[in-house]
CSV table of C-alpha atoms and ligand atoms in Angstrom, one decimal:
chain,number,residue,atom,x,y,z
G,1,MET,CA,3.6,106.8,-44.1
G,2,THR,CA,-0.2,106.1,-44.0
G,3,ARG,CA,-2.2,107.7,-41.5
G,4,VAL,CA,-6.1,106.5,-41.6
G,5,PRO,CA,-8.2,109.4,-42.6
G,6,VAL,CA,-10.4,110.3,-39.7
G,7,LEU,CA,-14.0,112.1,-40.2
G,8,ALA,CA,-15.7,113.3,-36.7
G,9,ALA,CA,-18.9,115.3,-36.5
G,10,ASN,CA,-18.7,117.6,-33.9
G,11,TRP,CA,-22.6,118.4,-32.7
G,12,LYS,CA,-21.5,120.6,-29.6
G,13,MET,CA,-25.1,121.3,-28.1
G,14,PHE,CA,-27.9,120.2,-30.8
G,15,LYS,CA,-29.6,117.0,-31.0
G,16,THR,CA,-31.8,114.7,-28.6
G,17,THR,CA,-31.8,111.5,-28.1
G,18,HIS,CA,-34.3,110.3,-30.6
G,19,GLU,CA,-32.4,112.4,-33.3
G,20,THR,CA,-29.9,111.4,-32.4
G,21,LEU,CA,-31.1,107.7,-32.8
G,22,ALA,CA,-32.4,108.5,-36.5
G,23,TYR,CA,-29.0,109.9,-37.4
G,24,MET,CA,-27.0,107.1,-35.9
G,25,ARG,CA,-28.6,104.7,-38.1
G,26,GLU,CA,-28.9,106.8,-41.6
G,27,LEU,CA,-25.4,107.3,-41.0
G,28,GLY,CA,-24.7,103.6,-40.2
G,29,VAL,CA,-26.2,102.8,-43.7
G,30,LEU,CA,-24.4,104.9,-45.9
G,31,VAL,CA,-21.0,104.1,-44.2
G,32,LYS,CA,-21.1,100.2,-44.8
G,33,THR,CA,-21.6,102.0,-49.2
G,34,LEU,CA,-18.1,103.4,-48.5
G,35,ASP,CA,-15.8,100.5,-50.8
G,36,GLY,CA,-12.6,100.2,-49.4
G,37,GLY,CA,-9.6,102.6,-48.3
G,38,GLU,CA,-9.5,102.6,-44.4
G,39,VAL,CA,-11.4,105.3,-43.0
G,40,GLU,CA,-12.5,106.6,-39.1
G,41,VAL,CA,-15.8,108.1,-39.4
G,42,VAL,CA,-16.6,109.4,-36.1
G,43,VAL,CA,-20.6,111.4,-34.1
G,44,ALA,CA,-19.5,113.4,-31.1
G,45,PRO,CA,-23.0,113.5,-29.7
G,46,PRO,CA,-24.3,115.3,-26.2
G,47,PHE,CA,-23.6,113.1,-23.6
G,48,PRO,CA,-27.2,112.0,-22.5
G,49,SER,CA,-27.2,110.4,-26.5
G,50,LEU,CA,-24.0,108.8,-25.9
G,51,VAL,CA,-24.9,105.3,-24.9
G,52,THR,CA,-27.8,105.1,-27.8
G,53,ALA,CA,-25.5,106.0,-30.5
G,54,ALA,CA,-22.5,103.6,-29.4
G,55,GLU,CA,-25.4,101.0,-29.9
G,56,ALA,CA,-27.1,102.3,-32.8
G,57,ALA,CA,-23.4,102.4,-34.3
G,58,ARG,CA,-22.9,98.6,-33.6
G,59,ASN,CA,-21.3,96.7,-36.2
G,60,THR,CA,-21.4,99.8,-38.9
G,61,GLY,CA,-18.0,101.1,-38.4
G,62,VAL,CA,-19.2,104.3,-36.6
G,63,GLY,CA,-17.3,106.0,-34.0
G,64,VAL,CA,-18.5,107.9,-31.3
G,65,ALA,CA,-16.9,109.6,-29.2
G,66,ALA,CA,-17.9,112.4,-26.3
G,67,GLN,CA,-17.6,116.4,-26.2
G,68,ASN,CA,-16.0,116.6,-23.1
G,69,VAL,CA,-14.2,114.8,-20.0
G,70,TYR,CA,-13.4,115.9,-16.1
G,71,PHE,CA,-9.9,114.7,-15.3
G,72,GLU,CA,-11.0,113.4,-11.9
G,73,ARG,CA,-11.7,109.3,-11.5
G,74,GLU,CA,-15.6,110.1,-9.6
G,75,GLY,CA,-15.7,112.6,-6.5
G,76,ALA,CA,-18.0,115.7,-5.8
G,77,PHE,CA,-17.6,117.5,-9.1
G,78,THR,CA,-21.4,117.9,-9.5
G,79,GLY,CA,-22.1,118.3,-13.5
G,80,GLU,CA,-18.8,116.6,-14.9
G,81,VAL,CA,-18.4,113.5,-16.4
G,82,SER,CA,-15.5,111.1,-16.1
G,83,ALA,CA,-13.4,108.7,-18.4
G,84,ALA,CA,-14.2,105.9,-17.5
G,85,MET,CA,-17.8,106.2,-17.5
G,86,ILE,CA,-17.7,107.7,-21.2
G,87,LYS,CA,-15.8,104.5,-21.9
G,88,GLU,CA,-18.8,102.4,-20.3
G,89,ALA,CA,-21.2,104.3,-22.3
G,90,GLY,CA,-19.9,102.5,-25.2
G,91,ALA,CA,-17.4,105.9,-26.8
G,92,GLY,CA,-14.3,105.3,-28.1
G,93,TYR,CA,-13.2,108.7,-28.8
G,94,VAL,CA,-13.4,112.3,-26.7
G,95,ILE,CA,-12.9,115.4,-27.5
G,96,VAL,CA,-10.8,118.1,-25.6
G,97,GLY,CA,-9.8,121.4,-25.9
G,98,HIS,CA,-12.6,122.7,-28.1
G,99,SER,CA,-12.3,126.0,-28.3
G,100,GLU,CA,-15.5,127.0,-27.3
G,101,ARG,CA,-14.1,124.8,-23.9
G,102,ARG,CA,-11.5,127.0,-23.1
G,103,ARG,CA,-13.6,130.0,-24.4
G,104,LEU,CA,-16.7,129.9,-22.3
G,105,PHE,CA,-15.7,127.9,-20.0
G,106,GLY,CA,-12.3,128.3,-18.9
G,107,ASP,CA,-10.3,125.4,-20.0
G,108,THR,CA,-7.2,125.9,-19.3
G,109,ASP,CA,-3.6,124.4,-21.5
G,110,GLN,CA,-3.3,122.9,-17.9
G,111,ALA,CA,-6.5,121.7,-17.7
G,112,VAL,CA,-6.4,120.1,-21.0
G,113,SER,CA,-3.1,118.4,-20.9
G,114,ARG,CA,-5.2,117.0,-16.9
G,115,LYS,CA,-8.2,115.6,-19.2
G,116,LEU,CA,-5.8,113.8,-22.0
G,117,ARG,CA,-3.9,112.2,-19.1
G,118,ALA,CA,-7.8,111.1,-18.2
G,119,ALA,CA,-9.0,109.8,-21.2
G,120,ILE,CA,-5.7,108.0,-22.5
G,121,SER,CA,-5.5,106.1,-18.8
G,122,ALA,CA,-9.6,105.0,-20.0
G,123,GLU,CA,-8.6,104.3,-23.3
G,124,LEU,CA,-10.1,106.7,-25.0
G,125,VAL,CA,-8.8,108.8,-28.2
G,126,PRO,CA,-8.2,111.9,-27.3
G,127,ILE,CA,-9.2,114.4,-30.3
G,128,ALA,CA,-7.2,117.4,-28.6
G,129,CYS,CA,-8.4,120.6,-30.5
G,130,ILE,CA,-5.8,123.8,-30.9
G,131,GLY,CA,-5.9,127.0,-32.6
G,132,GLU,CA,-5.5,130.7,-32.3
G,133,THR,CA,-7.7,133.6,-31.7
G,134,LEU,CA,-7.9,136.1,-35.5
G,135,GLU,CA,-6.7,138.8,-33.3
G,136,GLU,CA,-3.5,136.3,-32.3
G,137,ARG,CA,-3.3,135.0,-36.0
G,138,GLU,CA,-3.4,139.2,-36.7
G,139,ALA,CA,-0.6,139.6,-34.2
G,140,GLY,CA,1.8,137.0,-36.4
G,141,LYS,CA,1.3,135.0,-33.1
G,142,THR,CA,-0.2,131.8,-34.3
G,143,ASP,CA,3.2,129.2,-33.7
G,144,ASP,CA,3.2,130.8,-30.8
G,145,VAL,CA,0.0,130.1,-29.6
G,146,LEU,CA,0.2,126.8,-31.0
G,147,ASP,CA,3.1,126.0,-29.7
G,148,ARG,CA,1.6,126.9,-26.1
G,149,GLN,CA,-1.0,124.5,-26.7
G,150,ILE,CA,0.8,121.9,-28.0
G,151,ARG,CA,4.0,122.1,-25.2
G,152,ASP,CA,1.5,122.6,-22.0
G,153,GLY,CA,-1.5,121.0,-23.3
G,154,PHE,CA,0.6,117.8,-23.8
G,155,ALA,CA,3.1,117.9,-21.7
G,156,GLY,CA,3.3,114.7,-19.6
G,157,LEU,CA,2.7,112.6,-22.4
G,158,ALA,CA,4.9,109.9,-23.5
G,159,PRO,CA,5.7,109.7,-27.5
G,160,ALA,CA,3.4,106.7,-28.0
G,161,GLU,CA,0.5,108.4,-26.1
G,162,VAL,CA,0.4,111.5,-28.5
G,163,ALA,CA,0.9,109.0,-31.8
G,164,ALA,CA,-2.2,107.7,-31.0
G,165,LEU,CA,-3.9,110.9,-30.4
G,166,ILE,CA,-5.6,112.6,-32.6
G,167,VAL,CA,-5.3,116.7,-33.0
G,168,ALA,CA,-7.9,119.4,-34.4
G,169,TYR,CA,-6.3,122.5,-35.5
G,170,GLU,CA,-9.7,124.6,-35.3
G,171,PRO,CA,-8.6,128.0,-36.1
G,172,VAL,CA,-11.0,130.3,-33.8
G,173,TRP,CA,-12.2,132.7,-36.1
G,174,ALA,CA,-13.1,129.7,-38.1
G,175,ILE,CA,-15.4,128.2,-36.5
G,176,GLY,CA,-18.6,129.0,-36.9
G,177,THR,CA,-18.4,131.5,-39.6
G,178,GLY,CA,-18.3,130.4,-43.0
G,179,LYS,CA,-15.1,131.4,-42.9
G,180,ASN,CA,-12.9,128.6,-43.5
G,181,ALA,CA,-8.7,128.5,-43.7
G,182,THR,CA,-7.9,128.3,-46.7
G,183,PRO,CA,-5.7,125.7,-47.7
G,184,ALA,CA,-2.5,127.6,-47.9
G,185,GLU,CA,-3.1,128.9,-44.2
G,186,ALA,CA,-4.6,125.5,-42.8
G,187,ALA,CA,-1.0,124.3,-45.1
G,188,ASP,CA,1.4,125.7,-43.1
G,189,ALA,CA,-0.7,125.1,-39.8
G,190,HIS,CA,-0.7,122.0,-40.0
G,191,HIS,CA,2.8,121.7,-40.9
G,192,HIS,CA,3.8,123.9,-38.3
G,193,ILE,CA,1.8,121.2,-35.6
G,194,ARG,CA,3.6,118.8,-37.2
G,195,THR,CA,7.4,119.9,-37.4
G,196,ARG,CA,6.6,120.6,-33.7
G,197,LEU,CA,5.2,116.9,-32.8
G,198,GLY,CA,8.6,115.7,-34.2
G,199,GLU,CA,10.8,118.1,-32.9
G,200,TRP,CA,9.7,117.4,-29.3
G,201,PHE,CA,8.3,113.6,-29.6
G,202,GLY,CA,10.1,112.7,-32.1
G,203,ARG,CA,10.0,111.8,-36.2
G,204,GLU,CA,8.1,108.6,-36.0
G,205,THR,CA,5.4,109.7,-33.4
G,206,ALA,CA,4.5,113.4,-35.5
G,207,ASP,CA,4.3,110.7,-38.5
G,208,GLN,CA,1.6,108.7,-36.8
G,209,CYS,CA,-0.6,111.5,-35.9
G,210,ARG,CA,-3.5,112.3,-37.6
G,211,ILE,CA,-3.9,116.1,-38.0
G,212,LEU,CA,-7.9,117.6,-38.9
G,213,TYR,CA,-8.5,120.7,-39.8
G,214,GLY,CA,-11.6,122.4,-38.2
G,215,GLY,CA,-13.6,124.8,-39.3
G,216,SER,CA,-16.6,125.9,-41.6
G,217,VAL,CA,-16.1,122.0,-43.5
G,218,LYS,CA,-19.2,121.7,-46.2
G,219,PRO,CA,-19.1,119.5,-49.0
G,220,ASP,CA,-17.7,121.7,-51.5
G,221,ASN,CA,-14.5,123.0,-49.3
G,222,VAL,CA,-13.4,119.4,-47.6
G,223,ALA,CA,-11.5,118.4,-50.3
G,224,ALA,CA,-8.9,121.5,-51.4
G,225,LEU,CA,-8.3,120.7,-47.5
G,226,THR,CA,-8.3,116.7,-46.9
G,227,ALA,CA,-5.3,116.9,-50.3
G,228,LEU,CA,-3.4,118.6,-48.2
G,229,PRO,CA,-0.3,116.2,-47.2
G,230,ASP,CA,-0.5,117.4,-43.2
G,231,VAL,CA,-4.4,117.1,-43.1
G,232,ASP,CA,-5.8,113.6,-42.0
G,233,GLY,CA,-9.6,115.1,-42.0
G,234,ALA,CA,-11.9,117.0,-40.5
G,235,LEU,CA,-13.5,117.3,-37.0
G,236,VAL,CA,-17.3,119.1,-38.7
G,237,GLY,CA,-19.9,121.3,-36.6
G,238,GLY,CA,-22.5,123.0,-38.3
G,239,ALA,CA,-22.7,120.9,-41.4
G,240,SER,CA,-22.2,118.1,-39.5
G,241,LEU,CA,-25.8,117.6,-38.2
G,242,ASP,CA,-27.8,116.7,-41.4
G,243,VAL,CA,-26.5,113.4,-42.0
G,244,ALA,CA,-26.6,113.8,-45.6
G,245,SER,CA,-24.3,116.7,-45.6
G,246,PHE,CA,-22.5,115.1,-43.2
G,247,PHE,CA,-22.3,111.7,-45.3
G,248,LYS,CA,-20.9,114.3,-48.7
G,249,ILE,CA,-18.0,115.4,-46.4
G,250,VAL,CA,-16.7,111.5,-45.5
G,251,THR,CA,-16.8,110.8,-49.2
G,252,GLY,CA,-15.6,114.2,-50.6
G,253,GLY,CA,-13.0,114.6,-48.3
G,254,LEU,CA,-11.5,111.1,-48.3
G,255,ALA,CA,-11.5,110.7,-52.7
G,256,ALA,CA,-9.4,114.0,-52.1
G,257,ARG,CA,-6.4,112.7,-50.1
G,258,PRO,CA,-3.1,111.9,-51.6
G,259,LYS,CA,-2.5,108.5,-52.7
B,301,LIG,P1,-18.0,124.6,-37.8
B,301,LIG,O1,-18.0,123.6,-38.7
B,301,LIG,O2,-19.4,124.8,-37.2
B,301,LIG,O3,-17.5,126.0,-38.2
B,301,LIG,O4,-17.6,123.9,-35.9
B,301,LIG,C1,-16.1,123.3,-36.1
B,301,LIG,C2,-16.2,122.9,-34.5
B,301,LIG,O5,-15.8,123.7,-34.0
B,301,LIG,C3,-15.7,121.0,-34.8
B,301,LIG,O6,-15.5,121.1,-33.9
């Protein structure tokens, strides 16, 4: 089973619309130089820059993601953004359940489940984030936490819907800390996630679903992670803010993929 790798930039709350335009133009030129081999390069800017990013990305092969979505279609929900609005802005993907959303803004597994269903209904590809805290890892609960996040977060999804979404394994202790998971730790977690997807949604679903690693991915550590058979790419925060650094991650990540 060959899965198309995904290298995604999560800018978090960084970059204005002007900065977005400059970055996207530069990235578009760089991505055109990639020869052969399929890849999805995705950028997730803040909401106000989605339209600008999507327009700049047209015909470059770069995809655009929102960083969050609300699950209702419309209504009196001040400050929230629906999946249909994101789709019409020109994005093709949306990040759901990022640990910063869970920790700082109270997103529960139940909210994640509703957001995933809203995204899928609007024909957005969700990038569903899961991962354990340091406390949970040290207590030996990593697999239990991942199981709960998959079971409750993916509740009610059909196998084909799970096959088409992208999972991002982001250990919370590795995010923004400069301390990435070792290849052995990432291999274990990704293998566990794929095994569970197989048990709960079928072998074919598990074989098709892309699972990205996220947490302090940098140009110099991406290869060791994407070389792992169950790691299908990376979700990059801080090191994606500089376009040259992100493109190095794209090329380094792709070169290391098992053939
Ligand atoms: P860093 O790459 O800055 O650790 O962030 C990872 C992340 O949260 C991507 O979604």
